[in-house]
Amino acid sequence: AENVKNAVNTHLYNASEKSYGDFGSNLFALAMGVPSDRYDDVVKTLKNEITVKYKSHLNTGIFGTQLLFETLAAIGLNDVAYEVMNQTDFPSFGNWIRQGATVTWEQWNGNDSHNHPMFGGGLTWFYRTLAGVNTDINAPGYKHFTVRPMLCTKLDGVSYSNVTPYGKVASSIEKKGKRIELTVSVPVGSTAT
């Protein structure tokens, strides 16, 4: 993994464009880790690519889409992720919903399979980032989990729940004036941070 990361940072970065490339390439680089002296430039390039060049629409395939929303949140662009998620014209999840989709499709244009979970990776942003519920690989099955929500400025609240082997896990975040209230349900037999 370290060799791949070093190869990407050595051979794929274009210093004059301050970019690893379009269509998710900057996402992959940021998710792997870019050198600190170019980090801010790559974040700025990615933000411009998404918000200006693509007018807050998806420009990624299945692998980039899986990284898009959570990576944007992790680098301080959660509001950009929210804007992308809330588009309703092509290409977007909202465009699929507008056409009657209840599951993810294989292609943004609607061709091929209309039951294709590969684009579903981007949807983890709802519960892992917005609601903040994350499992612990050292205590699987929600034996231990963490709750660290990252609410977007345009959202007044988020709620999420999941039935686990130990019972119901829930996270609810609500803005109340200048306060934010977090309510968490931890099942008996589980622990949470």
JSON list of C-alpha atoms in Angstrom, two decimals:
[
{"chain": "A", "resi": 1, "resn": "ALA", "atom": "CA", "xyz": [0.00, 0.00, 0.00]},
{"chain": "A", "resi": 2, "resn": "GLU", "atom": "CA", "xyz": [2.80, 2.39, 0.86]},
{"chain": "A", "resi": 3, "resn": "ASN", "atom": "CA", "xyz": [4.53, 1.64, -2.46]},
{"chain": "A", "resi": 4, "resn": "VAL", "atom": "CA", "xyz": [1.31, 2.36, -4.38]},
{"chain": "A", "resi": 5, "resn": "LYS", "atom": "CA", "xyz": [0.81, 5.60, -2.45]},
{"chain": "A", "resi": 6, "resn": "ASN", "atom": "CA", "xyz": [4.39, 6.68, -3.16]},
{"chain": "A", "resi": 7, "resn": "ALA", "atom": "CA", "xyz": [4.05, 5.81, -6.86]},
{"chain": "A", "resi": 8, "resn": "VAL", "atom": "CA", "xyz": [0.83, 7.82, -7.14]},
{"chain": "A", "resi": 9, "resn": "ASN", "atom": "CA", "xyz": [2.38, 10.81, -5.42]},
{"chain": "A", "resi": 10, "resn": "THR", "atom": "CA", "xyz": [5.57, 10.56, -7.49]},
{"chain": "A", "resi": 11, "resn": "HIS", "atom": "CA", "xyz": [4.19, 9.84, -10.95]},
{"chain": "A", "resi": 12, "resn": "LEU", "atom": "CA", "xyz": [0.59, 11.03, -11.15]},
{"chain": "A", "resi": 13, "resn": "TYR", "atom": "CA", "xyz": [0.67, 14.51, -9.65]},
{"chain": "A", "resi": 14, "resn": "ASN", "atom": "CA", "xyz": [0.67, 17.37, -12.16]},
{"chain": "A", "resi": 15, "resn": "ALA", "atom": "CA", "xyz": [2.27, 20.30, -10.32]},
{"chain": "A", "resi": 16, "resn": "SER", "atom": "CA", "xyz": [1.23, 22.93, -12.88]},
{"chain": "A", "resi": 17, "resn": "GLU", "atom": "CA", "xyz": [-2.44, 21.90, -12.59]},
{"chain": "A", "resi": 18, "resn": "LYS", "atom": "CA", "xyz": [-2.16, 21.08, -8.86]},
{"chain": "A", "resi": 19, "resn": "SER", "atom": "CA", "xyz": [-4.05, 17.89, -9.57]},
{"chain": "A", "resi": 20, "resn": "TYR", "atom": "CA", "xyz": [-3.83, 14.13, -9.83]},
{"chain": "A", "resi": 21, "resn": "GLY", "atom": "CA", "xyz": [-6.47, 14.26, -12.57]},
{"chain": "A", "resi": 22, "resn": "ASP", "atom": "CA", "xyz": [-10.20, 14.43, -13.04]},
{"chain": "A", "resi": 23, "resn": "PHE", "atom": "CA", "xyz": [-13.00, 11.88, -12.52]},
{"chain": "A", "resi": 24, "resn": "GLY", "atom": "CA", "xyz": [-12.11, 10.92, -8.96]},
{"chain": "A", "resi": 25, "resn": "SER", "atom": "CA", "xyz": [-8.32, 10.89, -9.23]},
{"chain": "A", "resi": 26, "resn": "ASN", "atom": "CA", "xyz": [-7.94, 13.68, -6.67]},
{"chain": "A", "resi": 27, "resn": "LEU", "atom": "CA", "xyz": [-10.31, 11.80, -4.35]},
{"chain": "A", "resi": 28, "resn": "PHE", "atom": "CA", "xyz": [-8.19, 8.66, -4.52]},
{"chain": "A", "resi": 29, "resn": "ALA", "atom": "CA", "xyz": [-5.03, 10.63, -3.83]},
{"chain": "A", "resi": 30, "resn": "LEU", "atom": "CA", "xyz": [-6.57, 12.47, -0.86]},
{"chain": "A", "resi": 31, "resn": "ALA", "atom": "CA", "xyz": [-7.99, 9.23, 0.55]},
{"chain": "A", "resi": 32, "resn": "MET", "atom": "CA", "xyz": [-4.54, 7.58, 0.29]},
{"chain": "A", "resi": 33, "resn": "GLY", "atom": "CA", "xyz": [-2.72, 10.63, 1.58]},
{"chain": "A", "resi": 34, "resn": "VAL", "atom": "CA", "xyz": [-0.95, 13.39, -0.31]},
{"chain": "A", "resi": 35, "resn": "PRO", "atom": "CA", "xyz": [2.21, 15.17, 0.85]},
{"chain": "A", "resi": 36, "resn": "SER", "atom": "CA", "xyz": [1.45, 18.09, 3.16]},
{"chain": "A", "resi": 37, "resn": "ASP", "atom": "CA", "xyz": [3.06, 20.64, 0.83]},
{"chain": "A", "resi": 38, "resn": "ARG", "atom": "CA", "xyz": [0.42, 19.95, -1.85]},
{"chain": "A", "resi": 39, "resn": "TYR", "atom": "CA", "xyz": [-2.58, 18.99, 0.30]},
{"chain": "A", "resi": 40, "resn": "ASP", "atom": "CA", "xyz": [-4.24, 22.45, 0.30]},
{"chain": "A", "resi": 41, "resn": "ASP", "atom": "CA", "xyz": [-3.74, 22.82, -3.46]},
{"chain": "A", "resi": 42, "resn": "VAL", "atom": "CA", "xyz": [-5.30, 19.43, -4.21]},
{"chain": "A", "resi": 43, "resn": "VAL", "atom": "CA", "xyz": [-8.28, 20.17, -1.94]},
{"chain": "A", "resi": 44, "resn": "LYS", "atom": "CA", "xyz": [-8.78, 23.52, -3.67]},
{"chain": "A", "resi": 45, "resn": "THR", "atom": "CA", "xyz": [-8.51, 21.89, -7.12]},
{"chain": "A", "resi": 46, "resn": "LEU", "atom": "CA", "xyz": [-11.01, 19.19, -6.14]},
{"chain": "A", "resi": 47, "resn": "LYS", "atom": "CA", "xyz": [-13.47, 21.74, -4.75]},
{"chain": "A", "resi": 48, "resn": "ASN", "atom": "CA", "xyz": [-13.25, 23.81, -7.93]},
{"chain": "A", "resi": 49, "resn": "GLU", "atom": "CA", "xyz": [-13.57, 20.71, -10.09]},
{"chain": "A", "resi": 50, "resn": "ILE", "atom": "CA", "xyz": [-16.78, 19.67, -8.35]},
{"chain": "A", "resi": 51, "resn": "THR", "atom": "CA", "xyz": [-18.48, 23.01, -7.67]},
{"chain": "A", "resi": 52, "resn": "VAL", "atom": "CA", "xyz": [-17.47, 24.98, -10.77]},
{"chain": "A", "resi": 53, "resn": "LYS", "atom": "CA", "xyz": [-16.53, 22.57, -13.56]},
{"chain": "A", "resi": 54, "resn": "TYR", "atom": "CA", "xyz": [-19.29, 20.05, -12.79]},
{"chain": "A", "resi": 55, "resn": "LYS", "atom": "CA", "xyz": [-21.75, 22.46, -11.10]},
{"chain": "A", "resi": 56, "resn": "SER", "atom": "CA", "xyz": [-21.96, 20.25, -7.99]},
{"chain": "A", "resi": 57, "resn": "HIS", "atom": "CA", "xyz": [-22.78, 17.12, -9.96]},
{"chain": "A", "resi": 58, "resn": "LEU", "atom": "CA", "xyz": [-21.16, 13.70, -9.85]},
{"chain": "A", "resi": 59, "resn": "ASN", "atom": "CA", "xyz": [-18.21, 13.19, -12.16]},
{"chain": "A", "resi": 60, "resn": "THR", "atom": "CA", "xyz": [-17.10, 9.86, -10.73]},
{"chain": "A", "resi": 61, "resn": "GLY", "atom": "CA", "xyz": [-17.53, 6.20, -11.53]},
{"chain": "A", "resi": 62, "resn": "ILE", "atom": "CA", "xyz": [-18.32, 3.47, -9.03]},
{"chain": "A", "resi": 63, "resn": "PHE", "atom": "CA", "xyz": [-15.04, 3.60, -7.15]},
{"chain": "A", "resi": 64, "resn": "GLY", "atom": "CA", "xyz": [-14.77, 7.39, -6.99]},
{"chain": "A", "resi": 65, "resn": "THR", "atom": "CA", "xyz": [-18.41, 7.72, -5.96]},
{"chain": "A", "resi": 66, "resn": "GLN", "atom": "CA", "xyz": [-17.77, 5.34, -3.07]},
{"chain": "A", "resi": 67, "resn": "LEU", "atom": "CA", "xyz": [-15.06, 7.72, -1.81]},
{"chain": "A", "resi": 68, "resn": "LEU", "atom": "CA", "xyz": [-16.61, 11.04, -2.80]},
{"chain": "A", "resi": 69, "resn": "PHE", "atom": "CA", "xyz": [-18.93, 11.99, 0.04]},
{"chain": "A", "resi": 70, "resn": "GLU", "atom": "CA", "xyz": [-16.95, 10.72, 3.01]},
{"chain": "A", "resi": 71, "resn": "THR", "atom": "CA", "xyz": [-13.67, 12.03, 1.62]},
{"chain": "A", "resi": 72, "resn": "LEU", "atom": "CA", "xyz": [-15.20, 15.47, 1.06]},
{"chain": "A", "resi": 73, "resn": "ALA", "atom": "CA", "xyz": [-16.42, 15.47, 4.66]},
{"chain": "A", "resi": 74, "resn": "ALA", "atom": "CA", "xyz": [-13.02, 14.36, 5.96]},
{"chain": "A", "resi": 75, "resn": "ILE", "atom": "CA", "xyz": [-11.24, 17.22, 4.17]},
{"chain": "A", "resi": 76, "resn": "GLY", "atom": "CA", "xyz": [-13.65, 19.90, 5.39]},
{"chain": "A", "resi": 77, "resn": "LEU", "atom": "CA", "xyz": [-15.99, 19.95, 2.39]},
{"chain": "A", "resi": 78, "resn": "ASN", "atom": "CA", "xyz": [-19.06, 18.27, 3.89]},
{"chain": "A", "resi": 79, "resn": "ASP", "atom": "CA", "xyz": [-21.28, 21.09, 2.56]},
{"chain": "A", "resi": 80, "resn": "VAL", "atom": "CA", "xyz": [-19.97, 20.36, -0.95]},
{"chain": "A", "resi": 81, "resn": "ALA", "atom": "CA", "xyz": [-20.90, 16.69, -0.44]},
{"chain": "A", "resi": 82, "resn": "TYR", "atom": "CA", "xyz": [-24.40, 17.82, 0.60]},
{"chain": "A", "resi": 83, "resn": "GLU", "atom": "CA", "xyz": [-24.78, 19.92, -2.57]},
{"chain": "A", "resi": 84, "resn": "VAL", "atom": "CA", "xyz": [-23.70, 17.02, -4.77]},
{"chain": "A", "resi": 85, "resn": "MET", "atom": "CA", "xyz": [-26.05, 14.61, -2.99]},
{"chain": "A", "resi": 86, "resn": "ASN", "atom": "CA", "xyz": [-29.00, 16.97, -3.45]},
{"chain": "A", "resi": 87, "resn": "GLN", "atom": "CA", "xyz": [-28.84, 17.46, -7.21]},
{"chain": "A", "resi": 88, "resn": "THR", "atom": "CA", "xyz": [-31.91, 16.30, -9.15]},
{"chain": "A", "resi": 89, "resn": "ASP", "atom": "CA", "xyz": [-30.76, 16.57, -12.76]},
{"chain": "A", "resi": 90, "resn": "PHE", "atom": "CA", "xyz": [-28.28, 14.42, -14.68]},
{"chain": "A", "resi": 91, "resn": "PRO", "atom": "CA", "xyz": [-25.98, 12.97, -13.37]},
{"chain": "A", "resi": 92, "resn": "SER", "atom": "CA", "xyz": [-27.17, 12.45, -9.81]},
{"chain": "A", "resi": 93, "resn": "PHE", "atom": "CA", "xyz": [-28.89, 10.14, -7.38]},
{"chain": "A", "resi": 94, "resn": "GLY", "atom": "CA", "xyz": [-31.77, 12.64, -7.39]},
{"chain": "A", "resi": 95, "resn": "ASN", "atom": "CA", "xyz": [-32.14, 12.20, -11.13]},
{"chain": "A", "resi": 96, "resn": "TRP", "atom": "CA", "xyz": [-32.64, 8.49, -10.59]},
{"chain": "A", "resi": 97, "resn": "ILE", "atom": "CA", "xyz": [-35.21, 9.15, -7.85]},
{"chain": "A", "resi": 98, "resn": "ARG", "atom": "CA", "xyz": [-37.02, 11.62, -10.11]},
{"chain": "A", "resi": 99, "resn": "GLN", "atom": "CA", "xyz": [-37.31, 8.81, -12.67]},
{"chain": "A", "resi": 100, "resn": "GLY", "atom": "CA", "xyz": [-38.78, 6.41, -10.11]},
{"chain": "A", "resi": 101, "resn": "ALA", "atom": "CA", "xyz": [-35.66, 4.59, -8.92]},
{"chain": "A", "resi": 102, "resn": "THR", "atom": "CA", "xyz": [-35.82, 2.99, -5.49]},
{"chain": "A", "resi": 103, "resn": "VAL", "atom": "CA", "xyz": [-32.38, 1.36, -5.73]},
{"chain": "A", "resi": 104, "resn": "THR", "atom": "CA", "xyz": [-29.11, 2.38, -7.37]},
{"chain": "A", "resi": 105, "resn": "TRP", "atom": "CA", "xyz": [-28.66, 1.86, -11.10]},
{"chain": "A", "resi": 106, "resn": "GLU", "atom": "CA", "xyz": [-25.65, 0.68, -13.06]},
{"chain": "A", "resi": 107, "resn": "GLN", "atom": "CA", "xyz": [-25.09, 3.90, -14.99]},
{"chain": "A", "resi": 108, "resn": "TRP", "atom": "CA", "xyz": [-25.96, 7.56, -14.39]},
{"chain": "A", "resi": 109, "resn": "ASN", "atom": "CA", "xyz": [-27.80, 7.67, -17.73]},
{"chain": "A", "resi": 110, "resn": "GLY", "atom": "CA", "xyz": [-30.08, 4.77, -16.71]},
{"chain": "A", "resi": 111, "resn": "ASN", "atom": "CA", "xyz": [-28.69, 2.23, -19.15]},
{"chain": "A", "resi": 112, "resn": "ASP", "atom": "CA", "xyz": [-28.35, -1.42, -18.18]},
{"chain": "A", "resi": 113, "resn": "SER", "atom": "CA", "xyz": [-29.22, -2.72, -14.69]},
{"chain": "A", "resi": 114, "resn": "HIS", "atom": "CA", "xyz": [-31.72, -0.85, -12.53]},
{"chain": "A", "resi": 115, "resn": "ASN", "atom": "CA", "xyz": [-30.72, -2.82, -9.44]},
{"chain": "A", "resi": 116, "resn": "HIS", "atom": "CA", "xyz": [-26.99, -2.32, -9.17]},
{"chain": "A", "resi": 117, "resn": "PRO", "atom": "CA", "xyz": [-25.62, -1.71, -5.66]},
{"chain": "A", "resi": 118, "resn": "MET", "atom": "CA", "xyz": [-22.12, -0.75, -6.79]},
{"chain": "A", "resi": 119, "resn": "PHE", "atom": "CA", "xyz": [-22.99, 2.98, -6.67]},
{"chain": "A", "resi": 120, "resn": "GLY", "atom": "CA", "xyz": [-24.43, 2.45, -3.18]},
{"chain": "A", "resi": 121, "resn": "GLY", "atom": "CA", "xyz": [-21.03, 3.02, -1.58]},
{"chain": "A", "resi": 122, "resn": "GLY", "atom": "CA", "xyz": [-21.61, 6.76, -1.58]},
{"chain": "A", "resi": 123, "resn": "LEU", "atom": "CA", "xyz": [-24.70, 6.31, 0.55]},
{"chain": "A", "resi": 124, "resn": "THR", "atom": "CA", "xyz": [-22.64, 5.28, 3.60]},
{"chain": "A", "resi": 125, "resn": "TRP", "atom": "CA", "xyz": [-22.05, 9.04, 4.03]},
{"chain": "A", "resi": 126, "resn": "PHE", "atom": "CA", "xyz": [-25.58, 9.32, 5.46]},
{"chain": "A", "resi": 127, "resn": "TYR", "atom": "CA", "xyz": [-24.96, 7.11, 8.48]},
{"chain": "A", "resi": 128, "resn": "ARG", "atom": "CA", "xyz": [-21.16, 7.11, 8.91]},
{"chain": "A", "resi": 129, "resn": "THR", "atom": "CA", "xyz": [-20.69, 10.86, 8.47]},
{"chain": "A", "resi": 130, "resn": "LEU", "atom": "CA", "xyz": [-23.96, 12.77, 8.92]},
{"chain": "A", "resi": 131, "resn": "ALA", "atom": "CA", "xyz": [-25.34, 10.55, 11.70]},
{"chain": "A", "resi": 132, "resn": "GLY", "atom": "CA", "xyz": [-21.78, 9.63, 12.71]},
{"chain": "A", "resi": 133, "resn": "VAL", "atom": "CA", "xyz": [-22.33, 5.93, 13.49]},
{"chain": "A", "resi": 134, "resn": "ASN", "atom": "CA", "xyz": [-19.23, 3.84, 12.79]},
{"chain": "A", "resi": 135, "resn": "THR", "atom": "CA", "xyz": [-18.45, 0.26, 13.69]},
{"chain": "A", "resi": 136, "resn": "ASP", "atom": "CA", "xyz": [-15.26, -0.77, 15.44]},
{"chain": "A", "resi": 137, "resn": "ILE", "atom": "CA", "xyz": [-13.22, -3.37, 13.55]},
{"chain": "A", "resi": 138, "resn": "ASN", "atom": "CA", "xyz": [-11.85, -4.61, 16.88]},
{"chain": "A", "resi": 139, "resn": "ALA", "atom": "CA", "xyz": [-15.36, -5.26, 18.26]},
{"chain": "A", "resi": 140, "resn": "PRO", "atom": "CA", "xyz": [-17.50, -6.26, 15.24]},
{"chain": "A", "resi": 141, "resn": "GLY", "atom": "CA", "xyz": [-21.27, -6.44, 15.01]},
{"chain": "A", "resi": 142, "resn": "TYR", "atom": "CA", "xyz": [-21.69, -3.20, 16.98]},
{"chain": "A", "resi": 143, "resn": "LYS", "atom": "CA", "xyz": [-20.23, -4.74, 20.15]},
{"chain": "A", "resi": 144, "resn": "HIS", "atom": "CA", "xyz": [-18.50, -1.35, 20.28]},
{"chain": "A", "resi": 145, "resn": "PHE", "atom": "CA", "xyz": [-19.18, 1.57, 17.98]},
{"chain": "A", "resi": 146, "resn": "THR", "atom": "CA", "xyz": [-18.37, 5.26, 17.78]},
{"chain": "A", "resi": 147, "resn": "VAL", "atom": "CA", "xyz": [-20.71, 8.19, 17.21]},
{"chain": "A", "resi": 148, "resn": "ARG", "atom": "CA", "xyz": [-19.13, 11.31, 15.76]},
{"chain": "A", "resi": 149, "resn": "PRO", "atom": "CA", "xyz": [-21.65, 13.18, 13.59]},
{"chain": "A", "resi": 150, "resn": "MET", "atom": "CA", "xyz": [-20.67, 15.85, 11.07]},
{"chain": "A", "resi": 151, "resn": "LEU", "atom": "CA", "xyz": [-23.83, 17.79, 10.32]},
{"chain": "A", "resi": 152, "resn": "CYS", "atom": "CA", "xyz": [-23.88, 20.02, 7.23]},
{"chain": "A", "resi": 153, "resn": "THR", "atom": "CA", "xyz": [-24.72, 23.69, 7.68]},
{"chain": "A", "resi": 154, "resn": "LYS", "atom": "CA", "xyz": [-27.88, 23.30, 5.54]},
{"chain": "A", "resi": 155, "resn": "LEU", "atom": "CA", "xyz": [-29.27, 20.44, 7.64]},
{"chain": "A", "resi": 156, "resn": "ASP", "atom": "CA", "xyz": [-31.26, 21.03, 10.80]},
{"chain": "A", "resi": 157, "resn": "GLY", "atom": "CA", "xyz": [-31.14, 17.41, 11.82]},
{"chain": "A", "resi": 158, "resn": "VAL", "atom": "CA", "xyz": [-30.37, 13.81, 10.95]},
{"chain": "A", "resi": 159, "resn": "SER", "atom": "CA", "xyz": [-31.49, 10.53, 12.45]},
{"chain": "A", "resi": 160, "resn": "TYR", "atom": "CA", "xyz": [-30.33, 6.98, 11.83]},
{"chain": "A", "resi": 161, "resn": "SER", "atom": "CA", "xyz": [-30.98, 3.62, 13.42]},
{"chain": "A", "resi": 162, "resn": "ASN", "atom": "CA", "xyz": [-29.90, 0.06, 12.76]},
{"chain": "A", "resi": 163, "resn": "VAL", "atom": "CA", "xyz": [-30.92, -3.21, 14.38]},
{"chain": "A", "resi": 164, "resn": "THR", "atom": "CA", "xyz": [-27.76, -5.02, 15.46]},
{"chain": "A", "resi": 165, "resn": "PRO", "atom": "CA", "xyz": [-27.20, -8.42, 17.11]},
{"chain": "A", "resi": 166, "resn": "TYR", "atom": "CA", "xyz": [-27.30, -6.54, 20.45]},
{"chain": "A", "resi": 167, "resn": "GLY", "atom": "CA", "xyz": [-30.36, -4.41, 19.75]},
{"chain": "A", "resi": 168, "resn": "LYS", "atom": "CA", "xyz": [-31.14, -1.07, 18.17]},
{"chain": "A", "resi": 169, "resn": "VAL", "atom": "CA", "xyz": [-28.33, 1.46, 17.63]},
{"chain": "A", "resi": 170, "resn": "ALA", "atom": "CA", "xyz": [-29.56, 4.99, 16.98]},
{"chain": "A", "resi": 171, "resn": "SER", "atom": "CA", "xyz": [-28.13, 8.45, 16.48]},
{"chain": "A", "resi": 172, "resn": "SER", "atom": "CA", "xyz": [-30.22, 11.60, 16.23]},
{"chain": "A", "resi": 173, "resn": "ILE", "atom": "CA", "xyz": [-28.76, 15.08, 15.77]},
{"chain": "A", "resi": 174, "resn": "GLU", "atom": "CA", "xyz": [-30.91, 18.20, 15.90]},
{"chain": "A", "resi": 175, "resn": "LYS", "atom": "CA", "xyz": [-30.05, 21.90, 15.72]},
{"chain": "A", "resi": 176, "resn": "LYS", "atom": "CA", "xyz": [-31.88, 23.92, 18.36]},
{"chain": "A", "resi": 177, "resn": "GLY", "atom": "CA", "xyz": [-30.96, 27.55, 17.85]},
{"chain": "A", "resi": 178, "resn": "LYS", "atom": "CA", "xyz": [-27.23, 27.82, 18.51]},
{"chain": "A", "resi": 179, "resn": "ARG", "atom": "CA", "xyz": [-27.16, 24.40, 20.18]},
{"chain": "A", "resi": 180, "resn": "ILE", "atom": "CA", "xyz": [-26.88, 20.97, 18.66]},
{"chain": "A", "resi": 181, "resn": "GLU", "atom": "CA", "xyz": [-28.51, 18.11, 20.53]},
{"chain": "A", "resi": 182, "resn": "LEU", "atom": "CA", "xyz": [-27.24, 14.56, 20.06]},
{"chain": "A", "resi": 183, "resn": "THR", "atom": "CA", "xyz": [-29.25, 11.57, 21.25]},
{"chain": "A", "resi": 184, "resn": "VAL", "atom": "CA", "xyz": [-27.67, 8.12, 21.03]},
{"chain": "A", "resi": 185, "resn": "SER", "atom": "CA", "xyz": [-29.12, 4.69, 21.82]},
{"chain": "A", "resi": 186, "resn": "VAL", "atom": "CA", "xyz": [-26.61, 2.06, 22.90]},
{"chain": "A", "resi": 187, "resn": "PRO", "atom": "CA", "xyz": [-28.00, -1.47, 23.22]},
{"chain": "A", "resi": 188, "resn": "VAL", "atom": "CA", "xyz": [-27.45, -3.54, 26.35]},
{"chain": "A", "resi": 189, "resn": "GLY", "atom": "CA", "xyz": [-24.26, -5.52, 25.82]},
{"chain": "A", "resi": 190, "resn": "SER", "atom": "CA", "xyz": [-22.71, -2.88, 23.55]},
{"chain": "A", "resi": 191, "resn": "THR", "atom": "CA", "xyz": [-20.48, 0.08, 24.34]},
{"chain": "A", "resi": 192, "resn": "ALA", "atom": "CA", "xyz": [-20.05, 3.33, 22.45]},
{"chain": "A", "resi": 193, "resn": "THR", "atom": "CA", "xyz": [-17.65, 6.20, 22.26]}
]
